[in-house]
Protein backbone atom coordinates (compact mmCIF):
# COMPACT_ATOMS: atom_id res chain seq x y z
CA UNK A 1 0.00 0.00 0.00
CA UNK A 2 1.16 3.57 -0.64
CA UNK A 3 1.75 5.82 2.35
CA UNK A 4 -0.70 8.43 1.06
CA UNK A 5 -3.25 8.95 -1.70
CA UNK A 6 -2.90 12.02 -3.91
CA UNK A 7 -6.27 13.45 -4.99
CA UNK A 8 -6.46 15.89 -7.89
CA UNK A 9 -9.40 18.27 -8.22
CA UNK A 10 -10.01 20.76 -11.02
CA UNK A 11 -10.51 24.33 -9.87
CA UNK A 12 -11.83 25.88 -13.11
CA UNK A 13 -13.44 29.20 -12.01
CA UNK A 14 -14.31 28.07 -8.47
CA UNK A 15 -12.18 29.99 -5.98
CA UNK A 16 -13.64 27.97 -3.09
CA UNK A 17 -12.76 24.54 -4.48
CA UNK A 18 -10.56 23.54 -1.55
CA UNK A 19 -13.31 24.22 0.96
CA UNK A 20 -16.03 22.69 -1.25
CA UNK A 21 -14.31 19.34 -1.75
CA UNK A 22 -13.12 18.91 1.83
CA UNK A 23 -16.04 16.59 2.77
CA UNK A 24 -15.10 14.33 -0.14
CA UNK A 25 -11.41 14.33 0.80
CA UNK A 26 -12.25 13.35 4.37
CA UNK A 27 -14.62 10.61 3.21
CA UNK A 28 -11.96 9.27 0.83
CA UNK A 29 -9.46 9.13 3.70
CA UNK A 30 -11.89 6.95 5.65
CA UNK A 31 -12.62 4.72 2.65
CA UNK A 32 -8.98 4.24 1.68
CA UNK A 33 -7.71 4.14 5.28
CA UNK A 34 -4.90 6.42 4.09
CA UNK A 35 -4.09 10.13 4.39
CA UNK A 36 -5.36 11.96 1.30
CA UNK A 37 -3.45 14.98 -0.02
CA UNK A 38 -5.36 17.45 -2.20
CA UNK A 39 -3.80 18.84 -5.39
CA UNK A 40 -5.72 21.61 -7.17
CA UNK A 41 -5.55 21.72 -10.98
CA UNK A 42 -6.48 24.75 -13.07
CA UNK A 43 -7.89 22.82 -16.03
CA UNK A 44 -8.97 19.36 -17.17
CA UNK A 45 -5.85 19.25 -19.37
CA UNK A 46 -3.67 19.84 -16.30
CA UNK A 47 -5.43 16.95 -14.53
CA UNK A 48 -4.88 14.64 -17.51
CA UNK A 49 -1.16 15.41 -17.57
CA UNK A 50 -0.87 15.07 -13.80
CA UNK A 51 -2.38 11.58 -13.56
CA UNK A 52 -0.64 10.36 -16.72
CA UNK A 53 2.65 11.69 -15.34
CA UNK A 54 2.17 10.03 -11.96
CA UNK A 55 1.92 13.26 -9.95
CA UNK A 56 -1.54 12.35 -8.62
CA UNK A 57 -3.28 9.02 -7.97
CA UNK A 58 -7.00 9.89 -8.30
CA UNK A 59 -8.99 12.45 -10.26
CA UNK A 60 -12.48 12.93 -11.59
CA UNK A 61 -12.29 13.30 -15.39
CA UNK A 62 -14.77 13.82 -18.18
CA UNK A 63 -15.15 10.87 -20.60
CA UNK A 64 -13.04 12.61 -23.25
CA UNK A 65 -10.40 13.57 -20.68
CA UNK A 66 -10.19 9.95 -19.55
CA UNK A 67 -9.65 8.91 -23.18
CA UNK A 68 -6.94 11.57 -23.51
CA UNK A 69 -5.19 10.33 -20.36
CA UNK A 70 -5.29 6.76 -21.60
CA UNK A 71 -3.87 7.89 -24.91
CA UNK A 72 -0.89 9.43 -23.07
CA UNK A 73 -0.20 6.25 -21.13
CA UNK A 74 -1.81 2.90 -20.52
CA UNK A 75 -1.57 3.67 -16.81
CA UNK A 76 -5.08 4.72 -15.75
CA UNK A 77 -8.38 2.96 -15.16
CA UNK A 78 -11.88 4.17 -14.26
CA UNK A 79 -13.65 2.99 -11.11
CA UNK A 80 -17.08 4.64 -11.13
CA UNK A 81 -19.19 7.15 -12.98
CA UNK A 82 -21.95 9.39 -11.67
CA UNK A 83 -25.44 9.96 -13.05
CA UNK A 84 -28.02 12.75 -12.93
CA UNK A 85 -30.87 10.53 -11.66
CA UNK A 86 -31.82 6.94 -10.91
CA UNK A 87 -31.61 5.87 -14.55
CA UNK A 88 -28.37 4.30 -15.84
CA UNK A 89 -25.56 6.87 -15.77
CA UNK A 90 -25.06 6.97 -19.53
CA UNK A 91 -25.83 9.25 -22.47
CA UNK A 92 -25.70 8.83 -26.25
CA UNK A 93 -24.75 10.95 -29.21
CA UNK A 94 -27.76 10.90 -31.55
CA UNK A 95 -28.60 11.86 -35.11
CA UNK A 96 -32.06 13.41 -35.41
CA UNK A 97 -34.05 13.90 -38.61
CA UNK A 98 -37.53 15.02 -39.61
CA UNK A 99 -40.05 12.24 -40.15
CA UNK A 100 -41.01 11.56 -43.74
CA UNK A 101 -44.54 11.71 -45.14
CA UNK A 102 -45.05 8.04 -44.26
CA UNK A 103 -44.18 8.81 -40.64
CA UNK A 104 -40.68 7.33 -40.51
CA UNK A 105 -37.12 8.04 -41.60
CA UNK A 106 -33.97 5.91 -41.62
CA UNK A 107 -30.26 6.63 -41.88
CA UNK A 108 -30.29 5.34 -45.46
CA UNK A 109 -32.78 8.07 -46.37
CA UNK A 110 -30.24 10.75 -45.40
CA UNK A 111 -27.50 9.78 -47.83
CA UNK A 112 -26.42 12.84 -49.82
CA UNK A 113 -28.19 15.30 -47.51
CA UNK A 114 -27.00 18.18 -45.29
CA UNK A 115 -26.30 17.44 -41.61
CA UNK A 116 -25.86 19.95 -38.78
CA UNK A 117 -22.85 19.33 -36.52
CA UNK A 118 -21.22 21.04 -33.56
CA UNK A 119 -17.73 22.51 -33.38
CA UNK A 120 -14.82 20.21 -34.02
CA UNK A 121 -14.08 19.87 -30.29
CA UNK A 122 -17.68 18.96 -29.41
CA UNK A 123 -17.79 15.44 -27.97
CA UNK A 124 -21.43 14.48 -28.61
CA UNK A 125 -21.98 16.94 -31.46
CA UNK A 126 -18.97 16.03 -33.59
CA UNK A 127 -16.17 13.74 -32.44
CA UNK A 128 -18.08 10.78 -31.00
CA UNK A 129 -20.76 10.56 -33.71
CA UNK A 130 -18.36 10.97 -36.65
CA UNK A 131 -15.94 8.36 -35.29
CA UNK A 132 -18.64 5.90 -34.28
CA UNK A 133 -20.57 6.31 -37.53
CA UNK A 134 -17.31 5.50 -39.30
CA UNK A 135 -16.91 2.43 -37.10
CA UNK A 136 -20.39 1.42 -38.32
CA UNK A 137 -19.22 1.81 -41.90
CA UNK A 138 -20.58 5.32 -42.55
CA UNK A 139 -18.00 7.99 -43.42
CA UNK A 140 -19.93 11.17 -42.66
CA UNK A 141 -17.85 13.30 -45.05
CA UNK A 142 -18.67 11.15 -48.06
CA UNK A 143 -22.05 9.77 -47.00
CA UNK A 144 -23.65 13.19 -46.41
CA UNK A 145 -23.34 16.03 -48.91
CA UNK A 146 -22.32 18.71 -46.38
CA UNK A 147 -21.56 18.99 -42.67
CA UNK A 148 -22.96 22.34 -41.54
CA UNK A 149 -21.61 23.73 -38.26
CA UNK A 150 -24.35 25.22 -36.10
CA UNK A 151 -24.24 27.32 -32.95
CA UNK A 152 -25.54 24.58 -30.64
CA UNK A 153 -27.62 21.35 -30.81
CA UNK A 154 -30.92 23.20 -30.40
CA UNK A 155 -30.06 25.37 -33.39
CA UNK A 156 -29.44 22.11 -35.24
CA UNK A 157 -32.97 20.90 -34.51
CA UNK A 158 -34.41 24.22 -35.62
CA UNK A 159 -32.39 23.91 -38.82
CA UNK A 160 -33.90 20.46 -39.41
CA UNK A 161 -37.43 21.74 -38.97
CA UNK A 162 -37.00 24.84 -41.17
CA UNK A 163 -35.29 22.85 -43.93
CA UNK A 164 -31.77 24.28 -43.73
CA UNK A 165 -30.47 20.75 -43.08
CA UNK A 166 -32.03 17.31 -43.16
CA UNK A 167 -30.55 15.97 -39.90
CA UNK A 168 -28.66 17.21 -36.84
CA UNK A 169 -26.39 15.77 -34.17
CA UNK A 170 -27.18 16.08 -30.49
CA UNK A 171 -27.27 13.98 -27.34
CA UNK A 172 -29.82 12.15 -25.24
CA UNK A 173 -30.11 9.90 -22.21
CA UNK A 174 -32.61 7.73 -24.14
CA UNK A 175 -34.11 7.03 -20.71
CA UNK A 176 -37.64 7.79 -19.59
CA UNK A 177 -40.47 8.82 -21.91
CA UNK A 178 -39.73 9.34 -25.59
CA UNK A 179 -42.83 11.53 -25.89
CA UNK A 180 -41.14 14.05 -23.58
CA UNK A 181 -37.77 13.90 -25.30
CA UNK A 182 -36.47 11.48 -22.63
CA UNK A 183 -35.09 12.59 -19.27
CA UNK A 184 -32.40 14.93 -20.63
CA UNK A 185 -30.63 15.92 -23.81
CA UNK A 186 -31.19 17.95 -26.95
CA UNK A 187 -34.66 16.57 -27.67
CA UNK A 188 -35.74 17.13 -24.07
CA UNK A 189 -34.50 20.73 -24.17
CA UNK A 190 -36.47 21.32 -27.36
CA UNK A 191 -39.60 19.71 -25.88
CA UNK A 192 -39.36 21.78 -22.69
CA UNK A 193 -38.91 24.97 -24.72
CA UNK A 194 -42.38 24.46 -26.19
CA UNK A 195 -41.16 25.24 -29.73
CA UNK A 196 -43.25 23.76 -32.56
CA UNK A 197 -42.45 20.63 -34.53
CA UNK A 198 -41.21 18.33 -31.76
CA UNK A 199 -43.48 15.46 -32.83
CA UNK A 200 -41.93 15.55 -36.30
CA UNK A 201 -38.44 14.71 -35.02
CA UNK A 202 -37.04 11.18 -34.89
CA UNK A 203 -33.73 9.63 -33.83
CA UNK A 204 -32.23 7.72 -36.76
CA UNK A 205 -28.88 6.74 -35.22
CA UNK A 206 -27.43 6.50 -31.74
CA UNK A 207 -23.92 5.94 -30.44
CA UNK A 208 -23.11 3.29 -27.85
CA UNK A 209 -23.75 4.55 -24.29
CA UNK A 210 -21.18 6.90 -22.77
CA UNK A 211 -20.64 7.36 -19.00
CA UNK A 212 -21.01 10.92 -17.70
CA UNK A 213 -17.76 11.02 -15.75
CA UNK A 214 -14.72 8.88 -14.96
CA UNK A 215 -13.42 8.68 -11.42
CA UNK A 216 -9.96 7.57 -12.42
CA UNK A 217 -7.09 5.95 -10.52
CA UNK A 218 -3.55 5.08 -11.46
CA UNK A 219 -3.51 1.48 -12.66
CA UNK A 220 -0.37 0.66 -10.63
CA UNK A 221 -2.13 1.15 -7.29
CA UNK A 222 -2.75 -2.11 -5.38
CA UNK A 223 -5.87 -3.98 -6.50
CA UNK A 224 -7.04 -4.26 -2.90
CA UNK A 225 -6.99 -0.47 -2.57
CA UNK A 226 -8.86 0.00 -5.86
CA UNK A 227 -11.56 -2.46 -4.77
CA UNK A 228 -11.87 -0.69 -1.41
CA UNK A 229 -12.19 2.74 -3.02
CA UNK A 230 -14.75 1.53 -5.59
CA UNK A 231 -16.90 -0.08 -2.90
CA UNK A 232 -16.75 3.03 -0.73
CA UNK A 233 -17.69 5.30 -3.60
CA UNK A 234 -20.65 3.09 -4.48
CA UNK A 235 -22.05 3.61 -0.96
CA UNK A 236 -21.20 7.30 -0.71
CA UNK A 237 -24.48 8.86 -1.84
CA UNK A 238 -26.33 6.89 0.83
CA UNK A 239 -23.78 7.03 3.65
CA UNK A 240 -22.17 10.45 3.08
CA UNK A 241 -24.38 12.53 0.76
CA UNK A 242 -22.52 15.75 1.58
CA UNK A 243 -19.24 14.16 0.48
CA UNK A 244 -20.85 12.82 -2.68
CA UNK A 245 -22.30 16.20 -3.69
CA UNK A 246 -18.97 17.87 -2.92
CA UNK A 247 -17.39 16.03 -5.85
CA UNK A 248 -20.47 15.52 -8.08
CA UNK A 249 -22.73 18.56 -7.50
CA UNK A 250 -24.25 18.36 -10.99
CA UNK A 251 -24.85 14.59 -11.06
CA UNK A 252 -26.78 13.75 -7.88
CA UNK A 253 -27.91 10.27 -8.98
CA UNK A 254 -25.09 8.32 -7.32
CA UNK A 255 -22.13 6.26 -8.47
CA UNK A 256 -22.15 3.06 -10.48
CA UNK A 257 -19.16 0.92 -11.48
CA UNK A 258 -17.47 1.26 -14.86
CA UNK A 259 -14.59 -0.39 -16.70
CA UNK A 260 -12.26 0.81 -19.43
CA UNK A 261 -14.40 -0.67 -22.23
CA UNK A 262 -17.37 1.52 -21.22
CA UNK A 263 -15.48 4.51 -22.65
CA UNK A 264 -14.86 2.94 -26.06
CA UNK A 265 -17.20 5.39 -27.91
CA UNK A 266 -14.87 8.20 -26.80
CA UNK A 267 -11.62 6.24 -26.89
CA UNK A 268 -11.97 5.57 -30.62
CA UNK A 269 -12.00 9.32 -31.31
CA UNK A 270 -8.26 9.15 -30.54
CA UNK A 271 -7.73 6.22 -32.91
CA UNK A 272 -5.40 7.19 -35.76
CA UNK A 273 -7.78 5.46 -38.18
CA UNK A 274 -10.20 8.36 -37.68
CA UNK A 275 -7.71 11.24 -37.53
CA UNK A 276 -8.33 12.44 -41.09
CA UNK A 277 -12.09 12.22 -40.59
CA UNK A 278 -12.03 14.38 -37.45
CA UNK A 279 -9.32 16.80 -38.60
CA UNK A 280 -10.78 20.27 -39.27
CA UNK A 281 -8.42 20.63 -42.24
CA UNK A 282 -10.34 17.84 -43.95
CA UNK A 283 -13.49 19.93 -44.11
GROMACS .gro file of C-alpha atoms in nm:
model
  283
    1UNK     CA    1   0.000   0.000   0.000
    2UNK     CA    2   0.116   0.357  -0.064
    3UNK     CA    3   0.175   0.582   0.235
    4UNK     CA    4  -0.070   0.843   0.106
    5UNK     CA    5  -0.325   0.895  -0.170
    6UNK     CA    6  -0.290   1.202  -0.391
    7UNK     CA    7  -0.627   1.345  -0.499
    8UNK     CA    8  -0.646   1.589  -0.789
    9UNK     CA    9  -0.940   1.827  -0.822
   10UNK     CA   10  -1.001   2.076  -1.102
   11UNK     CA   11  -1.051   2.433  -0.987
   12UNK     CA   12  -1.183   2.588  -1.311
   13UNK     CA   13  -1.344   2.920  -1.201
   14UNK     CA   14  -1.431   2.807  -0.847
   15UNK     CA   15  -1.218   2.999  -0.598
   16UNK     CA   16  -1.364   2.797  -0.309
   17UNK     CA   17  -1.276   2.454  -0.448
   18UNK     CA   18  -1.056   2.354  -0.155
   19UNK     CA   19  -1.331   2.422   0.096
   20UNK     CA   20  -1.603   2.269  -0.125
   21UNK     CA   21  -1.431   1.934  -0.175
   22UNK     CA   22  -1.312   1.891   0.183
   23UNK     CA   23  -1.604   1.659   0.277
   24UNK     CA   24  -1.510   1.433  -0.014
   25UNK     CA   25  -1.141   1.433   0.080
   26UNK     CA   26  -1.225   1.335   0.437
   27UNK     CA   27  -1.462   1.061   0.321
   28UNK     CA   28  -1.196   0.927   0.083
   29UNK     CA   29  -0.946   0.913   0.370
   30UNK     CA   30  -1.189   0.695   0.565
   31UNK     CA   31  -1.262   0.472   0.265
   32UNK     CA   32  -0.898   0.424   0.168
   33UNK     CA   33  -0.771   0.414   0.528
   34UNK     CA   34  -0.490   0.642   0.409
   35UNK     CA   35  -0.409   1.013   0.439
   36UNK     CA   36  -0.536   1.196   0.130
   37UNK     CA   37  -0.345   1.498  -0.002
   38UNK     CA   38  -0.536   1.745  -0.220
   39UNK     CA   39  -0.380   1.884  -0.539
   40UNK     CA   40  -0.572   2.161  -0.717
   41UNK     CA   41  -0.555   2.172  -1.098
   42UNK     CA   42  -0.648   2.475  -1.307
   43UNK     CA   43  -0.789   2.282  -1.603
   44UNK     CA   44  -0.897   1.936  -1.717
   45UNK     CA   45  -0.585   1.925  -1.937
   46UNK     CA   46  -0.367   1.984  -1.630
   47UNK     CA   47  -0.543   1.695  -1.453
   48UNK     CA   48  -0.488   1.464  -1.751
   49UNK     CA   49  -0.116   1.541  -1.757
   50UNK     CA   50  -0.087   1.507  -1.380
   51UNK     CA   51  -0.238   1.158  -1.356
   52UNK     CA   52  -0.064   1.036  -1.672
   53UNK     CA   53   0.265   1.169  -1.534
   54UNK     CA   54   0.217   1.003  -1.196
   55UNK     CA   55   0.192   1.326  -0.995
   56UNK     CA   56  -0.154   1.235  -0.862
   57UNK     CA   57  -0.328   0.902  -0.797
   58UNK     CA   58  -0.700   0.989  -0.830
   59UNK     CA   59  -0.899   1.245  -1.026
   60UNK     CA   60  -1.248   1.293  -1.159
   61UNK     CA   61  -1.229   1.330  -1.539
   62UNK     CA   62  -1.477   1.382  -1.818
   63UNK     CA   63  -1.515   1.087  -2.060
   64UNK     CA   64  -1.304   1.261  -2.325
   65UNK     CA   65  -1.040   1.357  -2.068
   66UNK     CA   66  -1.019   0.995  -1.955
   67UNK     CA   67  -0.965   0.891  -2.318
   68UNK     CA   68  -0.694   1.157  -2.351
   69UNK     CA   69  -0.519   1.033  -2.036
   70UNK     CA   70  -0.529   0.676  -2.160
   71UNK     CA   71  -0.387   0.789  -2.491
   72UNK     CA   72  -0.089   0.943  -2.307
   73UNK     CA   73  -0.020   0.625  -2.113
   74UNK     CA   74  -0.181   0.290  -2.052
   75UNK     CA   75  -0.157   0.367  -1.681
   76UNK     CA   76  -0.508   0.472  -1.575
   77UNK     CA   77  -0.838   0.296  -1.516
   78UNK     CA   78  -1.188   0.417  -1.426
   79UNK     CA   79  -1.365   0.299  -1.111
   80UNK     CA   80  -1.708   0.464  -1.113
   81UNK     CA   81  -1.919   0.715  -1.298
   82UNK     CA   82  -2.195   0.939  -1.167
   83UNK     CA   83  -2.544   0.996  -1.305
   84UNK     CA   84  -2.802   1.275  -1.293
   85UNK     CA   85  -3.087   1.053  -1.166
   86UNK     CA   86  -3.182   0.694  -1.091
   87UNK     CA   87  -3.161   0.587  -1.455
   88UNK     CA   88  -2.837   0.430  -1.584
   89UNK     CA   89  -2.556   0.687  -1.577
   90UNK     CA   90  -2.506   0.697  -1.953
   91UNK     CA   91  -2.583   0.925  -2.247
   92UNK     CA   92  -2.570   0.883  -2.625
   93UNK     CA   93  -2.475   1.095  -2.921
   94UNK     CA   94  -2.776   1.090  -3.155
   95UNK     CA   95  -2.860   1.186  -3.511
   96UNK     CA   96  -3.206   1.341  -3.541
   97UNK     CA   97  -3.405   1.390  -3.861
   98UNK     CA   98  -3.753   1.502  -3.961
   99UNK     CA   99  -4.005   1.224  -4.015
  100UNK     CA  100  -4.101   1.156  -4.374
  101UNK     CA  101  -4.454   1.171  -4.514
  102UNK     CA  102  -4.505   0.804  -4.426
  103UNK     CA  103  -4.418   0.881  -4.064
  104UNK     CA  104  -4.068   0.733  -4.051
  105UNK     CA  105  -3.712   0.804  -4.160
  106UNK     CA  106  -3.397   0.591  -4.162
  107UNK     CA  107  -3.026   0.663  -4.188
  108UNK     CA  108  -3.029   0.534  -4.546
  109UNK     CA  109  -3.278   0.807  -4.637
  110UNK     CA  110  -3.024   1.075  -4.540
  111UNK     CA  111  -2.750   0.978  -4.783
  112UNK     CA  112  -2.642   1.284  -4.982
  113UNK     CA  113  -2.819   1.530  -4.751
  114UNK     CA  114  -2.700   1.818  -4.529
  115UNK     CA  115  -2.630   1.744  -4.161
  116UNK     CA  116  -2.586   1.995  -3.878
  117UNK     CA  117  -2.285   1.933  -3.652
  118UNK     CA  118  -2.122   2.104  -3.356
  119UNK     CA  119  -1.773   2.251  -3.338
  120UNK     CA  120  -1.482   2.021  -3.402
  121UNK     CA  121  -1.408   1.987  -3.029
  122UNK     CA  122  -1.768   1.896  -2.941
  123UNK     CA  123  -1.779   1.544  -2.797
  124UNK     CA  124  -2.143   1.448  -2.861
  125UNK     CA  125  -2.198   1.694  -3.146
  126UNK     CA  126  -1.897   1.603  -3.359
  127UNK     CA  127  -1.617   1.374  -3.244
  128UNK     CA  128  -1.808   1.078  -3.100
  129UNK     CA  129  -2.076   1.056  -3.371
  130UNK     CA  130  -1.836   1.097  -3.665
  131UNK     CA  131  -1.594   0.836  -3.529
  132UNK     CA  132  -1.864   0.590  -3.428
  133UNK     CA  133  -2.057   0.631  -3.753
  134UNK     CA  134  -1.731   0.550  -3.930
  135UNK     CA  135  -1.691   0.243  -3.710
  136UNK     CA  136  -2.039   0.142  -3.832
  137UNK     CA  137  -1.922   0.181  -4.190
  138UNK     CA  138  -2.058   0.532  -4.255
  139UNK     CA  139  -1.800   0.799  -4.342
  140UNK     CA  140  -1.993   1.117  -4.266
  141UNK     CA  141  -1.785   1.330  -4.505
  142UNK     CA  142  -1.867   1.115  -4.806
  143UNK     CA  143  -2.205   0.977  -4.700
  144UNK     CA  144  -2.365   1.319  -4.641
  145UNK     CA  145  -2.334   1.603  -4.891
  146UNK     CA  146  -2.232   1.871  -4.638
  147UNK     CA  147  -2.156   1.899  -4.267
  148UNK     CA  148  -2.296   2.234  -4.154
  149UNK     CA  149  -2.161   2.373  -3.826
  150UNK     CA  150  -2.435   2.522  -3.610
  151UNK     CA  151  -2.424   2.732  -3.295
  152UNK     CA  152  -2.554   2.458  -3.064
  153UNK     CA  153  -2.762   2.135  -3.081
  154UNK     CA  154  -3.092   2.320  -3.040
  155UNK     CA  155  -3.006   2.537  -3.339
  156UNK     CA  156  -2.944   2.211  -3.524
  157UNK     CA  157  -3.297   2.090  -3.451
  158UNK     CA  158  -3.441   2.422  -3.562
  159UNK     CA  159  -3.239   2.391  -3.882
  160UNK     CA  160  -3.390   2.046  -3.941
  161UNK     CA  161  -3.743   2.174  -3.897
  162UNK     CA  162  -3.700   2.484  -4.117
  163UNK     CA  163  -3.529   2.285  -4.393
  164UNK     CA  164  -3.177   2.428  -4.373
  165UNK     CA  165  -3.047   2.075  -4.308
  166UNK     CA  166  -3.203   1.731  -4.316
  167UNK     CA  167  -3.055   1.597  -3.990
  168UNK     CA  168  -2.866   1.721  -3.684
  169UNK     CA  169  -2.639   1.577  -3.417
  170UNK     CA  170  -2.718   1.608  -3.049
  171UNK     CA  171  -2.727   1.398  -2.734
  172UNK     CA  172  -2.982   1.215  -2.524
  173UNK     CA  173  -3.011   0.990  -2.221
  174UNK     CA  174  -3.261   0.773  -2.414
  175UNK     CA  175  -3.411   0.703  -2.071
  176UNK     CA  176  -3.764   0.779  -1.959
  177UNK     CA  177  -4.047   0.882  -2.191
  178UNK     CA  178  -3.973   0.934  -2.559
  179UNK     CA  179  -4.283   1.153  -2.589
  180UNK     CA  180  -4.114   1.405  -2.358
  181UNK     CA  181  -3.777   1.390  -2.530
  182UNK     CA  182  -3.647   1.148  -2.263
  183UNK     CA  183  -3.509   1.259  -1.927
  184UNK     CA  184  -3.240   1.493  -2.063
  185UNK     CA  185  -3.063   1.592  -2.381
  186UNK     CA  186  -3.119   1.795  -2.695
  187UNK     CA  187  -3.466   1.657  -2.767
  188UNK     CA  188  -3.574   1.713  -2.407
  189UNK     CA  189  -3.450   2.073  -2.417
  190UNK     CA  190  -3.647   2.132  -2.736
  191UNK     CA  191  -3.960   1.971  -2.588
  192UNK     CA  192  -3.936   2.178  -2.269
  193UNK     CA  193  -3.891   2.497  -2.472
  194UNK     CA  194  -4.238   2.446  -2.619
  195UNK     CA  195  -4.116   2.524  -2.973
  196UNK     CA  196  -4.325   2.376  -3.256
  197UNK     CA  197  -4.245   2.063  -3.453
  198UNK     CA  198  -4.121   1.833  -3.176
  199UNK     CA  199  -4.348   1.546  -3.283
  200UNK     CA  200  -4.193   1.555  -3.630
  201UNK     CA  201  -3.844   1.471  -3.502
  202UNK     CA  202  -3.704   1.118  -3.489
  203UNK     CA  203  -3.373   0.963  -3.383
  204UNK     CA  204  -3.223   0.772  -3.676
  205UNK     CA  205  -2.888   0.674  -3.522
  206UNK     CA  206  -2.743   0.650  -3.174
  207UNK     CA  207  -2.392   0.594  -3.044
  208UNK     CA  208  -2.311   0.329  -2.785
  209UNK     CA  209  -2.375   0.455  -2.429
  210UNK     CA  210  -2.118   0.690  -2.277
  211UNK     CA  211  -2.064   0.736  -1.900
  212UNK     CA  212  -2.101   1.092  -1.770
  213UNK     CA  213  -1.776   1.102  -1.575
  214UNK     CA  214  -1.472   0.888  -1.496
  215UNK     CA  215  -1.342   0.868  -1.142
  216UNK     CA  216  -0.996   0.757  -1.242
  217UNK     CA  217  -0.709   0.595  -1.052
  218UNK     CA  218  -0.355   0.508  -1.146
  219UNK     CA  219  -0.351   0.148  -1.266
  220UNK     CA  220  -0.037   0.066  -1.063
  221UNK     CA  221  -0.213   0.115  -0.729
  222UNK     CA  222  -0.275  -0.211  -0.538
  223UNK     CA  223  -0.587  -0.398  -0.650
  224UNK     CA  224  -0.704  -0.426  -0.290
  225UNK     CA  225  -0.699  -0.047  -0.257
  226UNK     CA  226  -0.886   0.000  -0.586
  227UNK     CA  227  -1.156  -0.246  -0.477
  228UNK     CA  228  -1.187  -0.069  -0.141
  229UNK     CA  229  -1.219   0.274  -0.302
  230UNK     CA  230  -1.475   0.153  -0.559
  231UNK     CA  231  -1.690  -0.008  -0.290
  232UNK     CA  232  -1.675   0.303  -0.073
  233UNK     CA  233  -1.769   0.530  -0.360
  234UNK     CA  234  -2.065   0.309  -0.448
  235UNK     CA  235  -2.205   0.361  -0.096
  236UNK     CA  236  -2.120   0.730  -0.071
  237UNK     CA  237  -2.448   0.886  -0.184
  238UNK     CA  238  -2.633   0.689   0.083
  239UNK     CA  239  -2.378   0.703   0.365
  240UNK     CA  240  -2.217   1.045   0.308
  241UNK     CA  241  -2.438   1.253   0.076
  242UNK     CA  242  -2.252   1.575   0.158
  243UNK     CA  243  -1.924   1.416   0.048
  244UNK     CA  244  -2.085   1.282  -0.268
  245UNK     CA  245  -2.230   1.620  -0.369
  246UNK     CA  246  -1.897   1.787  -0.292
  247UNK     CA  247  -1.739   1.603  -0.585
  248UNK     CA  248  -2.047   1.552  -0.808
  249UNK     CA  249  -2.273   1.856  -0.750
  250UNK     CA  250  -2.425   1.836  -1.099
  251UNK     CA  251  -2.485   1.459  -1.106
  252UNK     CA  252  -2.678   1.375  -0.788
  253UNK     CA  253  -2.791   1.027  -0.898
  254UNK     CA  254  -2.509   0.832  -0.732
  255UNK     CA  255  -2.213   0.626  -0.847
  256UNK     CA  256  -2.215   0.306  -1.048
  257UNK     CA  257  -1.916   0.092  -1.148
  258UNK     CA  258  -1.747   0.126  -1.486
  259UNK     CA  259  -1.459  -0.039  -1.670
  260UNK     CA  260  -1.226   0.081  -1.943
  261UNK     CA  261  -1.440  -0.067  -2.223
  262UNK     CA  262  -1.737   0.152  -2.122
  263UNK     CA  263  -1.548   0.451  -2.265
  264UNK     CA  264  -1.486   0.294  -2.606
  265UNK     CA  265  -1.720   0.539  -2.791
  266UNK     CA  266  -1.487   0.820  -2.680
  267UNK     CA  267  -1.162   0.624  -2.689
  268UNK     CA  268  -1.197   0.557  -3.062
  269UNK     CA  269  -1.200   0.932  -3.131
  270UNK     CA  270  -0.826   0.915  -3.054
  271UNK     CA  271  -0.773   0.622  -3.291
  272UNK     CA  272  -0.540   0.719  -3.576
  273UNK     CA  273  -0.778   0.546  -3.818
  274UNK     CA  274  -1.020   0.836  -3.768
  275UNK     CA  275  -0.771   1.124  -3.753
  276UNK     CA  276  -0.833   1.244  -4.109
  277UNK     CA  277  -1.209   1.222  -4.059
  278UNK     CA  278  -1.203   1.438  -3.745
  279UNK     CA  279  -0.932   1.680  -3.860
  280UNK     CA  280  -1.078   2.027  -3.927
  281UNK     CA  281  -0.842   2.063  -4.224
  282UNK     CA  282  -1.034   1.784  -4.395
  283UNK     CA  283  -1.349   1.993  -4.411
   0.00000   0.00000   0.00000
